[in-house]
Amino acid sequence: MADQDNPQPPAALAYEDTGAAAALVYFDIVGAYGIMNGTVEIELATRILVPTANGLTDVKFLSSGRLRCSPTAAANLRNAIDAALKMLEAPQPQPDPVAASRMN
């Protein structure tokens, strides 16, 4: 019971930057999503341009990544994406119009 009366704080998250060893995934759309056996599944796709024989270009999508995670990890990802999008909504500093102008 003494342990329940004085719970220990959770240990700090040990995060280590692996540098270039981590994959960088760029995507344009979420092609599909779902769940299987309690695992969240998200398919990421990237838009590509494919030249055709008649000189035109076809737009296609190809798989660029597959996310598989627990519901808790998916919620953490959603929260991180929401926080990053809020950063975009913050007013960006505008350059000083006098400093940006040129005199002839």
PDB file of N, CA and C in Angstrom:
ATOM      1  N   MET A   1       0.805  -1.197   0.000  1.00  0.00           N
ATOM      2  CA  MET A   1       0.000   0.000   0.000  1.00  0.00           C
ATOM      3  C   MET A   1       0.849   1.263   0.000  1.00  0.00           C
ATOM      4  N   ALA A   2       2.015   1.209   0.626  1.00  0.00           N
ATOM      5  CA  ALA A   2       2.850   2.392   0.681  1.00  0.00           C
ATOM      6  C   ALA A   2       3.235   2.861  -0.709  1.00  0.00           C
ATOM      7  N   ASP A   3       3.451   1.925  -1.648  1.00  0.00           N
ATOM      8  CA  ASP A   3       3.802   2.306  -3.012  1.00  0.00           C
ATOM      9  C   ASP A   3       2.657   3.045  -3.693  1.00  0.00           C
ATOM     10  N   GLN A   4       1.402   2.670  -3.386  1.00  0.00           N
ATOM     11  CA  GLN A   4       0.269   3.323  -4.006  1.00  0.00           C
ATOM     12  C   GLN A   4       0.039   4.710  -3.416  1.00  0.00           C
ATOM     13  N   ASP A   5       0.400   4.913  -2.161  1.00  0.00           N
ATOM     14  CA  ASP A   5       0.221   6.213  -1.536  1.00  0.00           C
ATOM     15  C   ASP A   5       1.221   7.232  -2.066  1.00  0.00           C
ATOM     16  N   ASN A   6       2.403   6.790  -2.422  1.00  0.00           N
ATOM     17  CA  ASN A   6       3.457   7.673  -2.927  1.00  0.00           C
ATOM     18  C   ASN A   6       3.941   7.171  -4.295  1.00  0.00           C
ATOM     19  N   PRO A   7       3.121   7.360  -5.323  1.00  0.00           N
ATOM     20  CA  PRO A   7       3.540   6.851  -6.628  1.00  0.00           C
ATOM     21  C   PRO A   7       4.782   7.592  -7.131  1.00  0.00           C
ATOM     22  N   GLN A   8       5.641   6.850  -7.789  1.00  0.00           N
ATOM     23  CA  GLN A   8       6.852   7.441  -8.355  1.00  0.00           C
ATOM     24  C   GLN A   8       6.505   8.104  -9.690  1.00  0.00           C
ATOM     25  N   PRO A   9       7.097   9.261  -9.975  1.00  0.00           N
ATOM     26  CA  PRO A   9       6.834   9.887 -11.273  1.00  0.00           C
ATOM     27  C   PRO A   9       7.414   9.014 -12.385  1.00  0.00           C
ATOM     28  N   PRO A  10       6.805   9.061 -13.581  1.00  0.00           N
ATOM     29  CA  PRO A  10       7.331   8.243 -14.670  1.00  0.00           C
ATOM     30  C   PRO A  10       8.737   8.700 -15.048  1.00  0.00           C
ATOM     31  N   ALA A  11       9.541   7.748 -15.449  1.00  0.00           N
ATOM     32  CA  ALA A  11      10.907   8.074 -15.871  1.00  0.00           C
ATOM     33  C   ALA A  11      10.863   8.957 -17.108  1.00  0.00           C
ATOM     34  N   ALA A  12      11.838   9.834 -17.246  1.00  0.00           N
ATOM     35  CA  ALA A  12      11.919  10.708 -18.415  1.00  0.00           C
ATOM     36  C   ALA A  12      12.131   9.856 -19.657  1.00  0.00           C
ATOM     37  N   LEU A  13      11.536  10.286 -20.736  1.00  0.00           N
ATOM     38  CA  LEU A  13      11.659   9.573 -21.996  1.00  0.00           C
ATOM     39  C   LEU A  13      13.098   9.668 -22.486  1.00  0.00           C
ATOM     40  N   ALA A  14      13.720   8.532 -22.681  1.00  0.00           N
ATOM     41  CA  ALA A  14      15.093   8.511 -23.194  1.00  0.00           C
ATOM     42  C   ALA A  14      15.026   8.539 -24.714  1.00  0.00           C
ATOM     43  N   TYR A  15      15.418   9.650 -25.300  1.00  0.00           N
ATOM     44  CA  TYR A  15      15.373   9.816 -26.748  1.00  0.00           C
ATOM     45  C   TYR A  15      16.785  10.046 -27.244  1.00  0.00           C
ATOM     46  N   GLU A  16      17.146   9.281 -28.240  1.00  0.00           N
ATOM     47  CA  GLU A  16      18.484   9.412 -28.797  1.00  0.00           C
ATOM     48  C   GLU A  16      18.361   9.647 -30.294  1.00  0.00           C
ATOM     49  N   ASP A  17      18.979  10.710 -30.785  1.00  0.00           N
ATOM     50  CA  ASP A  17      18.945  11.032 -32.204  1.00  0.00           C
ATOM     51  C   ASP A  17      19.904  10.104 -32.939  1.00  0.00           C
ATOM     52  N   THR A  18      19.357   9.358 -33.897  1.00  0.00           N
ATOM     53  CA  THR A  18      20.188   8.421 -34.647  1.00  0.00           C
ATOM     54  C   THR A  18      20.741   9.035 -35.926  1.00  0.00           C
ATOM     55  N   GLY A  19      20.461  10.314 -36.147  1.00  0.00           N
ATOM     56  CA  GLY A  19      21.003  10.997 -37.315  1.00  0.00           C
ATOM     57  C   GLY A  19      20.495  10.421 -38.616  1.00  0.00           C
ATOM     58  N   ALA A  20      21.401  10.116 -39.497  1.00  0.00           N
ATOM     59  CA  ALA A  20      21.047   9.659 -40.839  1.00  0.00           C
ATOM     60  C   ALA A  20      20.483   8.245 -40.856  1.00  0.00           C
ATOM     61  N   ALA A  21      20.532   7.532 -39.755  1.00  0.00           N
ATOM     62  CA  ALA A  21      20.028   6.159 -39.739  1.00  0.00           C
ATOM     63  C   ALA A  21      18.505   6.106 -39.790  1.00  0.00           C
ATOM     64  N   ALA A  22      17.828   7.183 -39.419  1.00  0.00           N
ATOM     65  CA  ALA A  22      16.370   7.204 -39.427  1.00  0.00           C
ATOM     66  C   ALA A  22      15.853   7.499 -40.833  1.00  0.00           C
ATOM     67  N   ALA A  23      14.794   6.821 -41.211  1.00  0.00           N
ATOM     68  CA  ALA A  23      14.205   7.031 -42.535  1.00  0.00           C
ATOM     69  C   ALA A  23      13.441   8.348 -42.572  1.00  0.00           C
ATOM     70  N   LEU A  24      13.534   9.032 -43.697  1.00  0.00           N
ATOM     71  CA  LEU A  24      12.750  10.244 -43.935  1.00  0.00           C
ATOM     72  C   LEU A  24      11.649   9.863 -44.906  1.00  0.00           C
ATOM     73  N   VAL A  25      10.409  10.062 -44.510  1.00  0.00           N
ATOM     74  CA  VAL A  25       9.285   9.684 -45.349  1.00  0.00           C
ATOM     75  C   VAL A  25       8.542  10.941 -45.769  1.00  0.00           C
ATOM     76  N   TYR A  26       8.490  11.171 -47.068  1.00  0.00           N
ATOM     77  CA  TYR A  26       7.705  12.277 -47.622  1.00  0.00           C
ATOM     78  C   TYR A  26       6.478  11.675 -48.281  1.00  0.00           C
ATOM     79  N   PHE A  27       5.318  12.282 -48.078  1.00  0.00           N
ATOM     80  CA  PHE A  27       4.111  11.778 -48.727  1.00  0.00           C
ATOM     81  C   PHE A  27       3.186  12.928 -49.052  1.00  0.00           C
ATOM     82  N   ASP A  28       2.327  12.700 -50.045  1.00  0.00           N
ATOM     83  CA  ASP A  28       1.359  13.704 -50.477  1.00  0.00           C
ATOM     84  C   ASP A  28      -0.050  13.399 -49.990  1.00  0.00           C
ATOM     85  N   ILE A  29      -0.377  12.125 -49.872  1.00  0.00           N
ATOM     86  CA  ILE A  29      -1.723  11.747 -49.439  1.00  0.00           C
ATOM     87  C   ILE A  29      -1.651  10.511 -48.545  1.00  0.00           C
ATOM     88  N   VAL A  30      -2.717  10.311 -47.796  1.00  0.00           N
ATOM     89  CA  VAL A  30      -2.913   9.043 -47.097  1.00  0.00           C
ATOM     90  C   VAL A  30      -3.778   8.212 -48.034  1.00  0.00           C
ATOM     91  N   GLY A  31      -3.185   7.161 -48.579  1.00  0.00           N
ATOM     92  CA  GLY A  31      -3.886   6.338 -49.559  1.00  0.00           C
ATOM     93  C   GLY A  31      -4.957   5.465 -48.954  1.00  0.00           C
ATOM     94  N   ALA A  32      -4.724   4.976 -47.754  1.00  0.00           N
ATOM     95  CA  ALA A  32      -5.688   4.101 -47.089  1.00  0.00           C
ATOM     96  C   ALA A  32      -5.343   4.030 -45.609  1.00  0.00           C
ATOM     97  N   TYR A  33      -6.324   3.661 -44.823  1.00  0.00           N
ATOM     98  CA  TYR A  33      -6.090   3.466 -43.393  1.00  0.00           C
ATOM     99  C   TYR A  33      -7.084   2.456 -42.862  1.00  0.00           C
ATOM    100  N   GLY A  34      -6.750   1.865 -41.738  1.00  0.00           N
ATOM    101  CA  GLY A  34      -7.634   0.889 -41.127  1.00  0.00           C
ATOM    102  C   GLY A  34      -7.021   0.346 -39.854  1.00  0.00           C
ATOM    103  N   ILE A  35      -7.614  -0.711 -39.338  1.00  0.00           N
ATOM    104  CA  ILE A  35      -7.091  -1.378 -38.151  1.00  0.00           C
ATOM    105  C   ILE A  35      -7.121  -2.886 -38.392  1.00  0.00           C
ATOM    106  N   MET A  36      -6.202  -3.582 -37.771  1.00  0.00           N
ATOM    107  CA  MET A  36      -6.196  -5.038 -37.803  1.00  0.00           C
ATOM    108  C   MET A  36      -5.645  -5.537 -36.481  1.00  0.00           C
ATOM    109  N   ASN A  37      -6.420  -6.332 -35.788  1.00  0.00           N
ATOM    110  CA  ASN A  37      -6.012  -6.892 -34.502  1.00  0.00           C
ATOM    111  C   ASN A  37      -5.540  -5.819 -33.526  1.00  0.00           C
ATOM    112  N   GLY A  38      -6.219  -4.675 -33.505  1.00  0.00           N
ATOM    113  CA  GLY A  38      -5.883  -3.610 -32.567  1.00  0.00           C
ATOM    114  C   GLY A  38      -4.717  -2.738 -32.993  1.00  0.00           C
ATOM    115  N   THR A  39      -4.167  -2.973 -34.181  1.00  0.00           N
ATOM    116  CA  THR A  39      -3.049  -2.166 -34.682  1.00  0.00           C
ATOM    117  C   THR A  39      -3.573  -1.177 -35.709  1.00  0.00           C
ATOM    118  N   VAL A  40      -3.169   0.080 -35.589  1.00  0.00           N
ATOM    119  CA  VAL A  40      -3.539   1.104 -36.548  1.00  0.00           C
ATOM    120  C   VAL A  40      -2.628   0.956 -37.766  1.00  0.00           C
ATOM    121  N   GLU A  41      -3.237   0.990 -38.955  1.00  0.00           N
ATOM    122  CA  GLU A  41      -2.490   0.848 -40.200  1.00  0.00           C
ATOM    123  C   GLU A  41      -2.787   2.043 -41.099  1.00  0.00           C
ATOM    124  N   ILE A  42      -1.740   2.699 -41.582  1.00  0.00           N
ATOM    125  CA  ILE A  42      -1.889   3.854 -42.467  1.00  0.00           C
ATOM    126  C   ILE A  42      -0.926   3.691 -43.635  1.00  0.00           C
ATOM    127  N   GLU A  43      -1.455   3.818 -44.860  1.00  0.00           N
ATOM    128  CA  GLU A  43      -0.641   3.732 -46.063  1.00  0.00           C
ATOM    129  C   GLU A  43      -0.405   5.144 -46.587  1.00  0.00           C
ATOM    130  N   LEU A  44       0.832   5.499 -46.796  1.00  0.00           N
ATOM    131  CA  LEU A  44       1.195   6.815 -47.299  1.00  0.00           C
ATOM    132  C   LEU A  44       1.555   6.701 -48.775  1.00  0.00           C
ATOM    133  N   ALA A  45       1.209   7.716 -49.559  1.00  0.00           N
ATOM    134  CA  ALA A  45       1.491   7.680 -50.994  1.00  0.00           C
ATOM    135  C   ALA A  45       2.072   9.014 -51.452  1.00  0.00           C
ATOM    136  N   THR A  46       2.915   8.942 -52.458  1.00  0.00           N
ATOM    137  CA  THR A  46       3.567  10.103 -53.046  1.00  0.00           C
ATOM    138  C   THR A  46       3.122  10.240 -54.495  1.00  0.00           C
ATOM    139  N   ARG A  47       2.851  11.455 -54.903  1.00  0.00           N
ATOM    140  CA  ARG A  47       2.448  11.726 -56.279  1.00  0.00           C
ATOM    141  C   ARG A  47       3.674  11.697 -57.172  1.00  0.00           C
ATOM    142  N   ILE A  48       3.544  11.026 -58.311  1.00  0.00           N
ATOM    143  CA  ILE A  48       4.635  11.000 -59.283  1.00  0.00           C
ATOM    144  C   ILE A  48       4.082  11.380 -60.652  1.00  0.00           C
ATOM    145  N   LEU A  49       4.940  11.890 -61.495  1.00  0.00           N
ATOM    146  CA  LEU A  49       4.584  12.227 -62.870  1.00  0.00           C
ATOM    147  C   LEU A  49       5.246  11.218 -63.785  1.00  0.00           C
ATOM    148  N   VAL A  50       4.442  10.623 -64.677  1.00  0.00           N
ATOM    149  CA  VAL A  50       4.947   9.590 -65.576  1.00  0.00           C
ATOM    150  C   VAL A  50       4.764  10.072 -67.008  1.00  0.00           C
ATOM    151  N   PRO A  51       5.871  10.249 -67.747  1.00  0.00           N
ATOM    152  CA  PRO A  51       5.734  10.667 -69.142  1.00  0.00           C
ATOM    153  C   PRO A  51       5.107   9.550 -69.981  1.00  0.00           C
ATOM    154  N   THR A  52       4.298   9.928 -70.953  1.00  0.00           N
ATOM    155  CA  THR A  52       3.664   8.947 -71.829  1.00  0.00           C
ATOM    156  C   THR A  52       4.274   9.044 -73.227  1.00  0.00           C
ATOM    157  N   ALA A  53       3.985   8.057 -74.058  1.00  0.00           N
ATOM    158  CA  ALA A  53       4.546   8.002 -75.406  1.00  0.00           C
ATOM    159  C   ALA A  53       4.077   9.163 -76.275  1.00  0.00           C
ATOM    160  N   ASN A  54       2.884   9.721 -75.992  1.00  0.00           N
ATOM    161  CA  ASN A  54       2.366  10.820 -76.812  1.00  0.00           C
ATOM    162  C   ASN A  54       2.818  12.192 -76.326  1.00  0.00           C
ATOM    163  N   GLY A  55       3.764  12.229 -75.395  1.00  0.00           N
ATOM    164  CA  GLY A  55       4.312  13.494 -74.928  1.00  0.00           C
ATOM    165  C   GLY A  55       3.566  14.118 -73.766  1.00  0.00           C
ATOM    166  N   LEU A  56       2.496  13.513 -73.325  1.00  0.00           N
ATOM    167  CA  LEU A  56       1.756  14.020 -72.174  1.00  0.00           C
ATOM    168  C   LEU A  56       2.323  13.419 -70.895  1.00  0.00           C
ATOM    169  N   THR A  57       1.725  13.767 -69.789  1.00  0.00           N
ATOM    170  CA  THR A  57       2.177  13.265 -68.497  1.00  0.00           C
ATOM    171  C   THR A  57       0.992  12.713 -67.730  1.00  0.00           C
ATOM    172  N   ASP A  58       1.148  11.520 -67.189  1.00  0.00           N
ATOM    173  CA  ASP A  58       0.144  10.929 -66.302  1.00  0.00           C
ATOM    174  C   ASP A  58       0.547  11.191 -64.862  1.00  0.00           C
ATOM    175  N   VAL A  59      -0.436  11.470 -64.020  1.00  0.00           N
ATOM    176  CA  VAL A  59      -0.204  11.623 -62.588  1.00  0.00           C
ATOM    177  C   VAL A  59      -0.599  10.313 -61.919  1.00  0.00           C
ATOM    178  N   LYS A  60       0.315   9.742 -61.174  1.00  0.00           N
ATOM    179  CA  LYS A  60       0.050   8.492 -60.454  1.00  0.00           C
ATOM    180  C   LYS A  60       0.536   8.644 -59.021  1.00  0.00           C
ATOM    181  N   PHE A  61       0.127   7.712 -58.196  1.00  0.00           N
ATOM    182  CA  PHE A  61       0.559   7.689 -56.805  1.00  0.00           C
ATOM    183  C   PHE A  61       1.233   6.357 -56.543  1.00  0.00           C
ATOM    184  N   LEU A  62       2.325   6.414 -55.783  1.00  0.00           N
ATOM    185  CA  LEU A  62       2.987   5.183 -55.398  1.00  0.00           C
ATOM    186  C   LEU A  62       3.201   5.177 -53.896  1.00  0.00           C
ATOM    187  N   SER A  63       3.190   3.990 -53.329  1.00  0.00           N
ATOM    188  CA  SER A  63       3.327   3.850 -51.886  1.00  0.00           C
ATOM    189  C   SER A  63       4.699   4.356 -51.457  1.00  0.00           C
ATOM    190  N   SER A  64       4.709   5.235 -50.472  1.00  0.00           N
ATOM    191  CA  SER A  64       5.985   5.751 -49.969  1.00  0.00           C
ATOM    192  C   SER A  64       6.237   5.358 -48.519  1.00  0.00           C
ATOM    193  N   GLY A  65       5.249   4.758 -47.877  1.00  0.00           N
ATOM    194  CA  GLY A  65       5.459   4.321 -46.504  1.00  0.00           C
ATOM    195  C   GLY A  65       4.229   3.648 -45.940  1.00  0.00           C
ATOM    196  N   ARG A  66       4.466   2.831 -44.935  1.00  0.00           N
ATOM    197  CA  ARG A  66       3.385   2.145 -44.238  1.00  0.00           C
ATOM    198  C   ARG A  66       3.593   2.319 -42.739  1.00  0.00           C
ATOM    199  N   LEU A  67       2.625   2.931 -42.097  1.00  0.00           N
ATOM    200  CA  LEU A  67       2.702   3.116 -40.650  1.00  0.00           C
ATOM    201  C   LEU A  67       1.900   2.018 -39.971  1.00  0.00           C
ATOM    202  N   ARG A  68       2.493   1.402 -38.986  1.00  0.00           N
ATOM    203  CA  ARG A  68       1.823   0.413 -38.153  1.00  0.00           C
ATOM    204  C   ARG A  68       2.140   0.778 -36.712  1.00  0.00           C
ATOM    205  N   CYS A  69       1.114   0.977 -35.889  1.00  0.00           N
ATOM    206  CA  CYS A  69       1.376   1.385 -34.514  1.00  0.00           C
ATOM    207  C   CYS A  69       0.194   1.053 -33.620  1.00  0.00           C
ATOM    208  N   SER A  70       0.427   1.183 -32.330  1.00  0.00           N
ATOM    209  CA  SER A  70      -0.630   0.976 -31.343  1.00  0.00           C
ATOM    210  C   SER A  70      -1.568   2.181 -31.357  1.00  0.00           C
ATOM    211  N   PRO A  71      -2.775   2.037 -30.817  1.00  0.00           N
ATOM    212  CA  PRO A  71      -3.662   3.188 -30.717  1.00  0.00           C
ATOM    213  C   PRO A  71      -3.046   4.342 -29.920  1.00  0.00           C
ATOM    214  N   THR A  72      -2.276   4.034 -28.896  1.00  0.00           N
ATOM    215  CA  THR A  72      -1.618   5.094 -28.109  1.00  0.00           C
ATOM    216  C   THR A  72      -0.600   5.844 -28.958  1.00  0.00           C
ATOM    217  N   ALA A  73       0.197   5.116 -29.728  1.00  0.00           N
ATOM    218  CA  ALA A  73       1.180   5.764 -30.594  1.00  0.00           C
ATOM    219  C   ALA A  73       0.483   6.589 -31.671  1.00  0.00           C
ATOM    220  N   ALA A  74      -0.649   6.103 -32.206  1.00  0.00           N
ATOM    221  CA  ALA A  74      -1.406   6.859 -33.212  1.00  0.00           C
ATOM    222  C   ALA A  74      -1.936   8.162 -32.618  1.00  0.00           C
ATOM    223  N   ALA A  75      -2.408   8.119 -31.374  1.00  0.00           N
ATOM    224  CA  ALA A  75      -2.887   9.337 -30.709  1.00  0.00           C
ATOM    225  C   ALA A  75      -1.738  10.314 -30.500  1.00  0.00           C
ATOM    226  N   ASN A  76      -0.558   9.816 -30.138  1.00  0.00           N
ATOM    227  CA  ASN A  76       0.611  10.689 -29.991  1.00  0.00           C
ATOM    228  C   ASN A  76       0.985  11.327 -31.325  1.00  0.00           C
ATOM    229  N   LEU A  77       0.915  10.555 -32.406  1.00  0.00           N
ATOM    230  CA  LEU A  77       1.209  11.091 -33.735  1.00  0.00           C
ATOM    231  C   LEU A  77       0.195  12.161 -34.114  1.00  0.00           C
ATOM    232  N   ARG A  78      -1.085  11.885 -33.871  1.00  0.00           N
ATOM    233  CA  ARG A  78      -2.125  12.878 -34.169  1.00  0.00           C
ATOM    234  C   ARG A  78      -1.890  14.170 -33.382  1.00  0.00           C
ATOM    235  N   ASN A  79      -1.540  14.054 -32.105  1.00  0.00           N
ATOM    236  CA  ASN A  79      -1.287  15.244 -31.284  1.00  0.00           C
ATOM    237  C   ASN A  79      -0.088  16.023 -31.804  1.00  0.00           C
ATOM    238  N   ALA A  80       0.954  15.319 -32.239  1.00  0.00           N
ATOM    239  CA  ALA A  80       2.138  15.992 -32.781  1.00  0.00           C
ATOM    240  C   ALA A  80       1.810  16.706 -34.087  1.00  0.00           C
ATOM    241  N   ILE A  81       1.013  16.077 -34.942  1.00  0.00           N
ATOM    242  CA  ILE A  81       0.616  16.709 -36.201  1.00  0.00           C
ATOM    243  C   ILE A  81      -0.247  17.936 -35.923  1.00  0.00           C
ATOM    244  N   ASP A  82      -1.193  17.820 -34.993  1.00  0.00           N
ATOM    245  CA  ASP A  82      -2.029  18.970 -34.631  1.00  0.00           C
ATOM    246  C   ASP A  82      -1.179  20.123 -34.103  1.00  0.00           C
ATOM    247  N   ALA A  83      -0.185  19.822 -33.270  1.00  0.00           N
ATOM    248  CA  ALA A  83       0.684  20.867 -32.716  1.00  0.00           C
ATOM    249  C   ALA A  83       1.509  21.526 -33.819  1.00  0.00           C
ATOM    250  N   ALA A  84       2.013  20.730 -34.769  1.00  0.00           N
ATOM    251  CA  ALA A  84       2.795  21.292 -35.870  1.00  0.00           C
ATOM    252  C   ALA A  84       1.920  22.175 -36.753  1.00  0.00           C
ATOM    253  N   LEU A  85       0.678  21.760 -37.008  1.00  0.00           N
ATOM    254  CA  LEU A  85      -0.226  22.577 -37.821  1.00  0.00           C
ATOM    255  C   LEU A  85      -0.578  23.883 -37.120  1.00  0.00           C
ATOM    256  N   LYS A  86      -0.679  23.859 -35.794  1.00  0.00           N
ATOM    257  CA  LYS A  86      -0.924  25.102 -35.056  1.00  0.00           C
ATOM    258  C   LYS A  86       0.237  26.073 -35.215  1.00  0.00           C
ATOM    259  N   MET A  87       1.453  25.534 -35.309  1.00  0.00           N
ATOM    260  CA  MET A  87       2.624  26.394 -35.521  1.00  0.00           C
ATOM    261  C   MET A  87       2.498  27.147 -36.850  1.00  0.00           C
ATOM    262  N   LEU A  88       1.920  26.511 -37.858  1.00  0.00           N
ATOM    263  CA  LEU A  88       1.734  27.167 -39.152  1.00  0.00           C
ATOM    264  C   LEU A  88       0.716  28.297 -39.072  1.00  0.00           C
ATOM    265  N   GLU A  89      -0.243  28.184 -38.144  1.00  0.00           N
ATOM    266  CA  GLU A  89      -1.272  29.209 -37.991  1.00  0.00           C
ATOM    267  C   GLU A  89      -0.743  30.452 -37.280  1.00  0.00           C
ATOM    268  N   ALA A  90       0.353  30.326 -36.565  1.00  0.00           N
ATOM    269  CA  ALA A  90       0.909  31.472 -35.835  1.00  0.00           C
ATOM    270  C   ALA A  90       1.366  32.529 -36.831  1.00  0.00           C
ATOM    271  N   PRO A  91       1.165  33.800 -36.513  1.00  0.00           N
ATOM    272  CA  PRO A  91       1.589  34.841 -37.443  1.00  0.00           C
ATOM    273  C   PRO A  91       3.100  34.795 -37.661  1.00  0.00           C
ATOM    274  N   GLN A  92       3.481  34.826 -38.921  1.00  0.00           N
ATOM    275  CA  GLN A  92       4.900  34.825 -39.272  1.00  0.00           C
ATOM    276  C   GLN A  92       5.402  36.270 -39.263  1.00  0.00           C
ATOM    277  N   PRO A  93       6.630  36.499 -38.796  1.00  0.00           N
ATOM    278  CA  PRO A  93       7.154  37.864 -38.797  1.00  0.00           C
ATOM    279  C   PRO A  93       7.277  38.385 -40.228  1.00  0.00           C
ATOM    280  N   GLN A  94       6.788  39.584 -40.429  1.00  0.00           N
ATOM    281  CA  GLN A  94       6.849  40.213 -41.754  1.00  0.00           C
ATOM    282  C   GLN A  94       8.116  41.054 -41.854  1.00  0.00           C
ATOM    283  N   PRO A  95       8.757  41.038 -43.015  1.00  0.00           N
ATOM    284  CA  PRO A  95       9.954  41.861 -43.155  1.00  0.00           C
ATOM    285  C   PRO A  95       9.592  43.342 -43.086  1.00  0.00           C
ATOM    286  N   ASP A  96      10.509  44.108 -42.596  1.00  0.00           N
ATOM    287  CA  ASP A  96      10.333  45.553 -42.518  1.00  0.00           C
ATOM    288  C   ASP A  96      10.252  46.108 -43.939  1.00  0.00           C
ATOM    289  N   PRO A  97       9.132  46.785 -44.308  1.00  0.00           N
ATOM    290  CA  PRO A  97       9.009  47.260 -45.683  1.00  0.00           C
ATOM    291  C   PRO A  97      10.103  48.253 -46.073  1.00  0.00           C
ATOM    292  N   VAL A  98      10.591  49.030 -45.117  1.00  0.00           N
ATOM    293  CA  VAL A  98      11.663  49.982 -45.425  1.00  0.00           C
ATOM    294  C   VAL A  98      12.955  49.237 -45.715  1.00  0.00           C
ATOM    295  N   ALA A  99      13.264  48.217 -44.924  1.00  0.00           N
ATOM    296  CA  ALA A  99      14.495  47.450 -45.139  1.00  0.00           C
ATOM    297  C   ALA A  99      14.406  46.649 -46.418  1.00  0.00           C
ATOM    298  N   ALA A 100      13.194  46.227 -46.822  1.00  0.00           N
ATOM    299  CA  ALA A 100      13.041  45.420 -48.021  1.00  0.00           C
ATOM    300  C   ALA A 100      13.034  46.242 -49.299  1.00  0.00           C
ATOM    301  N   SER A 101      12.819  47.548 -49.172  1.00  0.00           N
ATOM    302  CA  SER A 101      12.760  48.380 -50.387  1.00  0.00           C
ATOM    303  C   SER A 101      14.158  48.723 -50.870  1.00  0.00           C
ATOM    304  N   ARG A 102      14.216  49.042 -52.160  1.00  0.00           N
ATOM    305  CA  ARG A 102      15.495  49.430 -52.778  1.00  0.00           C
ATOM    306  C   ARG A 102      15.350  50.831 -53.330  1.00  0.00           C
ATOM    307  N   MET A 103      16.395  51.555 -53.274  1.00  0.00           N
ATOM    308  CA  MET A 103      16.408  52.883 -53.886  1.00  0.00           C
ATOM    309  C   MET A 103      17.192  52.795 -55.178  1.00  0.00           C
ATOM    310  N   ASN A 104      16.732  53.526 -56.181  1.00  0.00           N
ATOM    311  CA  ASN A 104      17.426  53.531 -57.475  1.00  0.00           C
ATOM    312  C   ASN A 104      18.609  54.454 -57.450  1.00  0.00           C
TER     313      ASN A 104
END
